[in-house]
Amino acid sequence: MTDVAPARTAVVAPGVADGSCEALLSIGAAAARAGVTERSLRYYQELGLIVPSALTKGGMRRYSQADLDRVARIRELQTVLGLNLEEISGVLRNEDRIAEIKAEYQTEGLPDDQRRHLLDECLTLALELRRTVEAKQEALNAFVIDLDARIVRIRSAMNEIAGGAA
Amino acid sequence: MTDVAPARTAVVAPGVADGSCEALLSIGAAAARAGVTERSLRYYQELGLIVPSALTKGGMRRYSQADLDRVARIRELQTVLGLNLEEISGVLRNEDRIAEIKAEYQTEGLPDDQRRHLLDECLTLALELRRTVEAKQEALNAFVIDLDARIVRIRSAMNEIAGGAA
DNA sequence: TTGCTCCTCACGTCACGTGAGGTGGC
DNA sequence: TTGCTCCTCACGTCACGTGAGGTGGC
């Protein structure tokens, strides 16, 4: 319950000084929500992977839902794909680029060949990531096939005993 | 070619002084074969995960094929399942135990209830590992589904342009 | 003897963990 | 003011990477 307490102090949004009153979380609350430590959030920031959406006048970090989504993405790329933070930085830069492209894409009067080029860039990055994932899946499938074979052997040995004892 | 050069020096097999003349590899050759560094092999030994099958009189490590298989298993558990070396140590101990059980299992006159107990132990360990693997698979599947959705969106955007331009 | 590989320290790195000591807002 | 959370160093840890300096067998 205490972890949902939003910032009650004045918040200075750096960059975009928008008036949206989305609930911003303190680092403790954000870490709890994201399932990471405060240290990790500070470390990701040190490496430039995330920047809290706002800072209080006292210099305290405030995190938005978008920040939490980004942290979740970092953790997913770490645990599911086994990427290191430098590789993750690359993936995030790509995904940020895609978001930019989408914005650019909306602009009127952008020539079709430029749109095509932007989309092509997105597609290349996405397909590259997909190959990494596929390799992981294949390795896991091979592992589970081997493991299942072991399990079958154990079970049949148990059945033999049961049959012999009956 | 140089990495297949077996030990030409006298080899002292600690423990079992068997006369089998299986080709034993130096640490450099073994590391190259296993796709790891010499440092990793020494570190795994430091942690008790592997012990080279033999040492030369001069104190040089000699690795058997079984040693290489064990290293491959360590790497698989690291990269595919994302386990740390302490967890891997546990899995390896379990698998060594299963090998022991198989040996014990062969002994004549072992009562059936003891055999059943040993098999039960194996099965529990194998099923536990399987649950870990399943969780990994599910995470990967979710990841790839999401990624594919993105790819589809990019492709349909490209088709729209092509249609508009045609 | 010359080359190459091996040996053991031992310090560096990555992704944090874990206090130390101090500040800030209800 | 008291509690709690936040802040920034800064050292520790895990799984190695990377030399430093020396030994060993063809």
Coordinates of C-alpha atoms (C1' of nucleotides) in Angstrom, one line a residue:
Chain A
M1 CA 0.0 0.0 0.0
T2 CA 2.8 2.4 0.9
D3 CA 4.4 1.8 -2.5
V4 CA 1.6 3.4 -4.4
A5 CA 2.0 6.8 -2.7
P6 CA 2.7 9.3 -5.5
A7 CA 5.0 12.2 -5.2
R8 CA 3.4 14.8 -3.1
T9 CA 6.2 17.2 -3.6
A10 CA 6.5 19.6 -6.4
V11 CA 7.8 17.9 -9.5
V12 CA 10.0 19.5 -12.2
A13 CA 9.6 17.7 -15.5
P14 CA 12.8 18.2 -17.4
G15 CA 12.4 18.7 -21.1
V16 CA 8.7 18.5 -21.7
A17 CA 7.0 20.6 -19.0
D18 CA 3.6 19.1 -19.6
G19 CA 0.7 19.5 -17.2
S20 CA -0.3 15.9 -17.3
C21 CA -0.9 14.7 -13.7
E22 CA 0.0 11.1 -14.2
A23 CA 1.0 9.5 -10.9
L24 CA 4.8 9.4 -10.6
L25 CA 6.5 6.9 -8.3
S26 CA 9.4 7.3 -6.0
I27 CA 12.4 5.1 -6.7
G28 CA 11.4 2.8 -3.8
A29 CA 7.8 2.4 -5.2
A30 CA 9.1 2.0 -8.8
A31 CA 11.6 -0.6 -7.8
A32 CA 9.0 -2.6 -6.0
R33 CA 6.5 -2.4 -8.9
A34 CA 9.2 -3.4 -11.4
G35 CA 10.6 -6.2 -9.3
V36 CA 14.1 -4.8 -9.3
T37 CA 16.3 -3.1 -6.7
E38 CA 16.8 0.7 -6.4
R39 CA 20.4 0.0 -7.1
S40 CA 19.5 -1.4 -10.5
L41 CA 17.3 1.6 -11.4
R42 CA 20.2 3.9 -10.5
Y43 CA 22.7 1.7 -12.4
Y44 CA 20.5 1.6 -15.6
Q45 CA 20.3 5.4 -15.4
E46 CA 24.1 5.6 -15.0
L47 CA 24.4 3.6 -18.2
G48 CA 21.8 5.7 -19.9
L49 CA 19.2 2.9 -20.3
I50 CA 16.5 4.8 -18.5
V51 CA 16.0 8.3 -17.2
P52 CA 13.3 9.0 -14.6
S53 CA 10.5 11.1 -16.1
A54 CA 10.9 13.8 -13.5
L55 CA 13.0 15.0 -10.5
T56 CA 11.7 16.7 -7.4
K57 CA 13.3 20.0 -6.4
G58 CA 15.2 18.1 -3.8
G59 CA 16.7 15.9 -6.5
M60 CA 14.6 12.8 -6.0
R61 CA 13.8 10.5 -8.9
R62 CA 10.2 10.1 -10.1
Y63 CA 9.1 7.3 -12.4
S64 CA 6.2 7.2 -14.8
Q65 CA 4.4 4.1 -16.1
A66 CA 6.4 4.4 -19.3
D67 CA 9.6 4.2 -17.3
L68 CA 8.3 1.0 -15.6
D69 CA 7.5 -0.5 -19.0
R70 CA 11.0 0.3 -20.1
V71 CA 12.5 -1.4 -17.0
A72 CA 10.3 -4.4 -17.7
R73 CA 11.7 -4.5 -21.2
I74 CA 15.2 -4.4 -19.9
R75 CA 14.6 -7.3 -17.5
E76 CA 12.9 -9.3 -20.3
L77 CA 15.8 -8.9 -22.6
Q78 CA 18.2 -9.8 -19.8
T79 CA 16.4 -12.9 -18.5
V80 CA 14.6 -14.2 -21.5
L81 CA 17.2 -13.5 -24.2
G82 CA 20.3 -13.4 -22.0
L83 CA 21.5 -10.1 -23.4
N84 CA 24.0 -7.9 -21.5
L85 CA 23.3 -4.3 -20.8
E86 CA 25.3 -3.0 -23.7
E87 CA 23.3 -5.2 -26.1
I88 CA 20.1 -4.2 -24.4
S89 CA 21.1 -0.5 -24.9
G90 CA 21.3 -1.3 -28.6
V91 CA 17.9 -2.9 -28.7
L92 CA 16.3 -0.1 -26.8
R93 CA 17.9 2.5 -29.1
N94 CA 16.4 0.6 -32.0
E95 CA 13.0 0.5 -30.4
D96 CA 13.3 4.2 -29.6
R97 CA 14.2 4.8 -33.2
I98 CA 11.1 2.9 -34.3
A99 CA 8.9 5.1 -32.1
E100 CA 10.6 8.1 -33.7
I101 CA 10.0 6.7 -37.1
K102 CA 6.3 6.2 -36.3
A103 CA 6.1 9.9 -35.4
E104 CA 8.0 11.0 -38.5
Y105 CA 5.8 8.6 -40.4
Q106 CA 2.7 10.6 -39.5
T107 CA 4.1 13.8 -40.9
E108 CA 2.3 15.0 -44.0
G109 CA 4.2 15.3 -47.1
L110 CA 6.9 12.7 -46.3
P111 CA 7.8 11.1 -49.6
D112 CA 6.9 7.4 -50.0
D113 CA 10.5 6.3 -50.7
Q114 CA 11.5 7.8 -47.3
R115 CA 8.6 6.0 -45.6
R116 CA 9.6 2.8 -47.2
H117 CA 13.2 3.3 -46.1
L118 CA 12.2 3.9 -42.4
L119 CA 9.9 0.8 -42.4
D120 CA 12.7 -1.2 -44.0
E121 CA 15.0 -0.2 -41.2
C122 CA 12.4 -1.3 -38.6
L123 CA 11.9 -4.6 -40.3
T124 CA 15.6 -5.4 -40.5
L125 CA 16.0 -4.8 -36.7
A126 CA 13.0 -6.8 -35.8
L127 CA 14.0 -9.8 -38.0
E128 CA 17.5 -9.7 -36.5
L129 CA 16.0 -9.9 -33.0
R130 CA 13.8 -12.7 -34.2
R131 CA 16.7 -14.9 -35.3
T132 CA 18.3 -14.5 -31.8
V133 CA 15.0 -15.6 -30.2
E134 CA 14.6 -18.6 -32.6
A135 CA 18.1 -19.8 -31.7
K136 CA 17.2 -19.7 -28.1
Q137 CA 14.0 -21.6 -28.7
E138 CA 15.8 -24.3 -30.6
A139 CA 18.3 -24.7 -27.8
L140 CA 15.5 -24.9 -25.2
N141 CA 13.6 -27.5 -27.3
A142 CA 16.7 -29.7 -27.6
F143 CA 17.2 -29.5 -23.9
V144 CA 13.6 -30.4 -23.1
I145 CA 13.6 -33.3 -25.6
D146 CA 16.7 -34.8 -23.9
L147 CA 15.3 -34.2 -20.5
D148 CA 12.0 -35.9 -21.4
A149 CA 13.9 -38.9 -22.7
R150 CA 15.6 -39.2 -19.3
I151 CA 12.2 -39.0 -17.6
V152 CA 10.8 -41.7 -19.8
R153 CA 13.7 -44.0 -18.9
I154 CA 13.2 -43.5 -15.2
R155 CA 9.4 -44.1 -15.5
S156 CA 9.9 -47.3 -17.4
A157 CA 12.4 -48.5 -14.9
M158 CA 9.8 -47.9 -12.2
N159 CA 7.2 -49.8 -14.1
E160 CA 9.6 -52.8 -14.5
I161 CA 9.9 -52.9 -10.7
A162 CA 6.2 -52.6 -10.2
G163 CA 5.6 -55.4 -12.7
G164 CA 8.3 -57.6 -11.2
A165 CA 7.1 -57.1 -7.7
A166 CA 3.4 -57.6 -8.6
Chain B
M1 CA 45.1 -29.8 -35.9
T2 CA 47.5 -28.9 -33.1
D3 CA 44.6 -29.0 -30.7
V4 CA 44.1 -32.8 -31.0
A5 CA 47.7 -33.6 -29.9
P6 CA 47.2 -35.9 -26.9
A7 CA 49.4 -35.9 -23.9
R8 CA 52.7 -37.5 -24.8
T9 CA 54.0 -37.3 -21.3
A10 CA 53.5 -39.8 -18.6
V11 CA 50.0 -39.4 -17.1
V12 CA 49.2 -40.2 -13.5
A13 CA 45.5 -41.0 -13.1
P14 CA 44.5 -40.0 -9.5
G15 CA 42.0 -42.3 -7.9
V16 CA 41.3 -45.0 -10.5
A17 CA 44.7 -46.0 -12.0
D18 CA 43.2 -47.6 -15.0
G19 CA 45.1 -48.7 -18.0
S20 CA 42.7 -47.3 -20.6
C21 CA 44.6 -45.3 -23.2
E22 CA 41.8 -42.9 -24.1
A23 CA 43.3 -39.7 -25.6
L24 CA 43.6 -37.1 -22.9
L25 CA 43.7 -33.4 -23.9
S26 CA 45.8 -30.6 -22.5
I27 CA 43.9 -27.6 -21.1
G28 CA 44.5 -25.6 -24.3
A29 CA 43.1 -28.3 -26.5
A30 CA 40.2 -29.1 -24.1
A31 CA 39.3 -25.4 -23.9
A32 CA 39.3 -25.1 -27.7
R33 CA 37.2 -28.2 -28.1
A34 CA 34.7 -27.1 -25.4
G35 CA 34.5 -23.6 -26.7
V36 CA 35.5 -22.0 -23.4
T37 CA 38.7 -20.4 -22.1
E38 CA 41.4 -22.1 -20.1
R39 CA 40.5 -19.7 -17.3
S40 CA 36.9 -21.0 -17.2
L41 CA 38.2 -24.6 -16.9
R42 CA 40.4 -23.7 -14.0
Y43 CA 37.6 -21.7 -12.4
Y44 CA 35.1 -24.6 -12.7
Q45 CA 37.8 -26.8 -11.1
E46 CA 38.3 -24.2 -8.3
L47 CA 34.5 -24.4 -7.6
G48 CA 34.6 -28.2 -7.7
L49 CA 32.4 -28.5 -10.8
I50 CA 34.9 -30.5 -12.8
V51 CA 38.2 -32.2 -12.0
P52 CA 40.5 -33.1 -14.9
S53 CA 40.7 -36.9 -15.3
A54 CA 44.4 -36.9 -14.9
L55 CA 47.5 -34.8 -14.1
T56 CA 51.0 -35.2 -15.6
K57 CA 53.9 -35.6 -13.3
G58 CA 54.7 -31.9 -14.0
G59 CA 51.2 -31.0 -12.6
M60 CA 49.5 -30.3 -16.0
R61 CA 45.8 -30.9 -16.4
R62 CA 44.6 -33.7 -18.8
Y63 CA 41.0 -33.8 -19.8
S64 CA 39.0 -36.8 -21.1
Q65 CA 35.9 -36.8 -23.3
A66 CA 33.7 -37.3 -20.2
D67 CA 35.3 -34.1 -18.9
L68 CA 34.4 -32.2 -22.1
D69 CA 30.8 -33.6 -21.9
R70 CA 30.6 -32.2 -18.4
V71 CA 31.9 -28.8 -19.5
A72 CA 29.3 -28.8 -22.3
R73 CA 26.6 -29.5 -19.7
I74 CA 27.8 -26.6 -17.6
R75 CA 27.7 -24.3 -20.5
E76 CA 24.2 -25.5 -21.6
L77 CA 22.8 -25.0 -18.1
Q78 CA 24.4 -21.5 -18.1
T79 CA 23.3 -20.2 -21.5
V80 CA 20.1 -22.1 -22.1
L81 CA 18.6 -22.1 -18.6
G82 CA 20.5 -19.1 -17.2
L83 CA 21.6 -20.9 -14.0
N84 CA 24.5 -19.6 -12.0
L85 CA 27.4 -21.9 -11.1
E86 CA 26.1 -22.6 -7.6
E87 CA 22.8 -23.8 -9.1
I88 CA 24.7 -25.7 -11.8
S89 CA 26.7 -27.4 -9.1
G90 CA 23.4 -28.6 -7.6
V91 CA 22.2 -29.9 -10.9
L92 CA 25.5 -31.7 -11.5
R93 CA 25.5 -33.2 -8.1
N94 CA 22.0 -34.5 -8.8
E95 CA 23.1 -36.0 -12.1
D96 CA 26.1 -37.6 -10.5
R97 CA 23.8 -39.0 -7.9
I98 CA 21.6 -40.5 -10.7
A99 CA 24.7 -42.1 -12.2
E100 CA 25.5 -43.5 -8.8
I101 CA 22.0 -44.8 -8.5
K102 CA 22.2 -46.5 -11.8
A103 CA 25.4 -48.2 -10.6
E104 CA 23.8 -49.2 -7.3
Y105 CA 20.7 -50.2 -9.2
Q106 CA 22.7 -52.9 -11.0
T107 CA 23.8 -54.5 -7.7
E108 CA 22.2 -57.9 -7.2
G109 CA 20.1 -58.3 -4.1
L110 CA 19.1 -54.7 -3.8
P111 CA 15.5 -54.8 -2.4
D112 CA 12.8 -53.4 -4.6
D113 CA 11.6 -50.7 -2.2
Q114 CA 15.1 -49.3 -2.2
R115 CA 15.3 -49.3 -6.0
R116 CA 11.9 -47.6 -6.1
H117 CA 13.2 -45.0 -3.6
L118 CA 16.2 -44.3 -5.8
L119 CA 14.2 -43.9 -9.0
D120 CA 11.7 -41.7 -7.2
E121 CA 14.6 -39.4 -6.2
C122 CA 15.7 -39.2 -9.8
L123 CA 12.3 -38.5 -11.1
T124 CA 11.7 -35.7 -8.6
L125 CA 14.9 -34.0 -9.6
A126 CA 14.2 -34.4 -13.3
L127 CA 10.6 -33.0 -13.0
E128 CA 11.8 -30.1 -11.0
L129 CA 14.3 -29.2 -13.8
R130 CA 11.5 -29.6 -16.3
R131 CA 9.4 -27.0 -14.7
T132 CA 12.3 -24.5 -14.9
V133 CA 12.6 -25.2 -18.6
E134 CA 8.9 -24.9 -19.2
A135 CA 8.8 -21.5 -17.6
K136 CA 11.7 -20.4 -19.8
Q137 CA 9.8 -21.7 -22.9
E138 CA 6.7 -19.9 -22.0
A139 CA 8.6 -16.6 -21.6
L140 CA 10.3 -17.1 -24.9
N141 CA 7.0 -17.9 -26.7
A142 CA 5.4 -14.8 -25.3
F143 CA 8.3 -12.8 -26.4
V144 CA 8.2 -14.1 -30.0
I145 CA 4.4 -13.7 -30.2
D146 CA 4.8 -10.0 -29.3
L147 CA 7.7 -9.6 -31.7
D148 CA 5.8 -11.2 -34.6
A149 CA 2.9 -8.9 -34.0
R150 CA 5.3 -6.0 -34.5
I151 CA 6.7 -7.5 -37.6
V152 CA 3.2 -7.9 -39.1
R153 CA 2.4 -4.3 -38.3
I154 CA 5.5 -3.1 -40.1
R155 CA 4.8 -5.3 -43.1
S156 CA 1.2 -4.2 -43.5
A157 CA 2.4 -0.6 -43.3
M158 CA 4.8 -1.3 -46.2
N159 CA 2.0 -2.9 -48.2
E160 CA -0.1 0.2 -47.7
I161 CA 2.6 2.4 -49.2
A162 CA 3.1 0.0 -52.1
G163 CA -0.7 0.0 -52.7
G164 CA -0.9 3.8 -52.5
A165 CA 2.1 4.2 -54.8
A166 CA 0.9 1.7 -57.4
Chain C
dT1 C1' 68.7 -23.6 -26.6
dT2 C1' 64.4 -21.8 -28.7
dG3 C1' 59.1 -22.0 -28.8
dC4 C1' 55.2 -23.1 -27.2
dT5 C1' 52.2 -24.3 -23.7
dC6 C1' 51.4 -24.8 -19.1
dC7 C1' 51.4 -23.1 -14.1
dT8 C1' 49.9 -19.8 -10.2
dC9 C1' 49.0 -15.3 -8.5
dA10 C1' 46.6 -11.2 -8.9
dC11 C1' 44.2 -7.2 -10.6
dG12 C1' 40.2 -5.7 -13.8
dT13 C1' 35.3 -5.9 -15.4
dC14 C1' 30.2 -6.4 -15.5
dA15 C1' 25.9 -6.1 -13.1
dC16 C1' 24.7 -5.4 -9.5
dG17 C1' 24.5 -6.1 -3.6
dT18 C1' 25.3 -3.9 0.5
dG19 C1' 26.4 -1.0 3.9
dA20 C1' 28.2 4.1 5.4
dG21 C1' 27.1 8.6 6.2
dG22 C1' 24.2 12.3 5.2
dT23 C1' 19.8 14.9 3.3
dG24 C1' 14.7 15.8 2.6
dG25 C1' 9.7 16.0 3.2
dC26 C1' 5.4 14.4 5.7
Chain D
dT1 C1' 11.7 16.4 16.5
dT2 C1' 11.1 11.5 15.0
dG3 C1' 10.7 8.0 11.0
dC4 C1' 11.1 6.9 6.8
dT5 C1' 12.9 7.3 2.3
dC6 C1' 15.9 9.3 -0.5
dC7 C1' 20.8 10.8 -1.9
dT8 C1' 25.9 9.7 -3.3
dC9 C1' 30.1 7.4 -2.5
dA10 C1' 32.5 3.2 -2.2
dC11 C1' 33.8 -1.5 -1.3
dG12 C1' 32.2 -6.6 -2.1
dT13 C1' 30.7 -10.4 -5.2
dC14 C1' 30.2 -13.5 -9.2
dA15 C1' 32.1 -15.4 -13.4
dC16 C1' 35.2 -14.9 -15.6
dG17 C1' 39.2 -11.7 -18.8
dT18 C1' 43.8 -10.5 -18.9
dG19 C1' 48.3 -9.9 -18.2
dA20 C1' 52.8 -10.9 -15.0
dG21 C1' 56.3 -13.8 -14.1
dG22 C1' 57.9 -18.4 -14.1
dT23 C1' 58.1 -23.6 -15.3
dG24 C1' 57.9 -27.9 -18.4
dG25 C1' 58.4 -31.1 -22.2
dC26 C1' 59.1 -31.7 -27.4

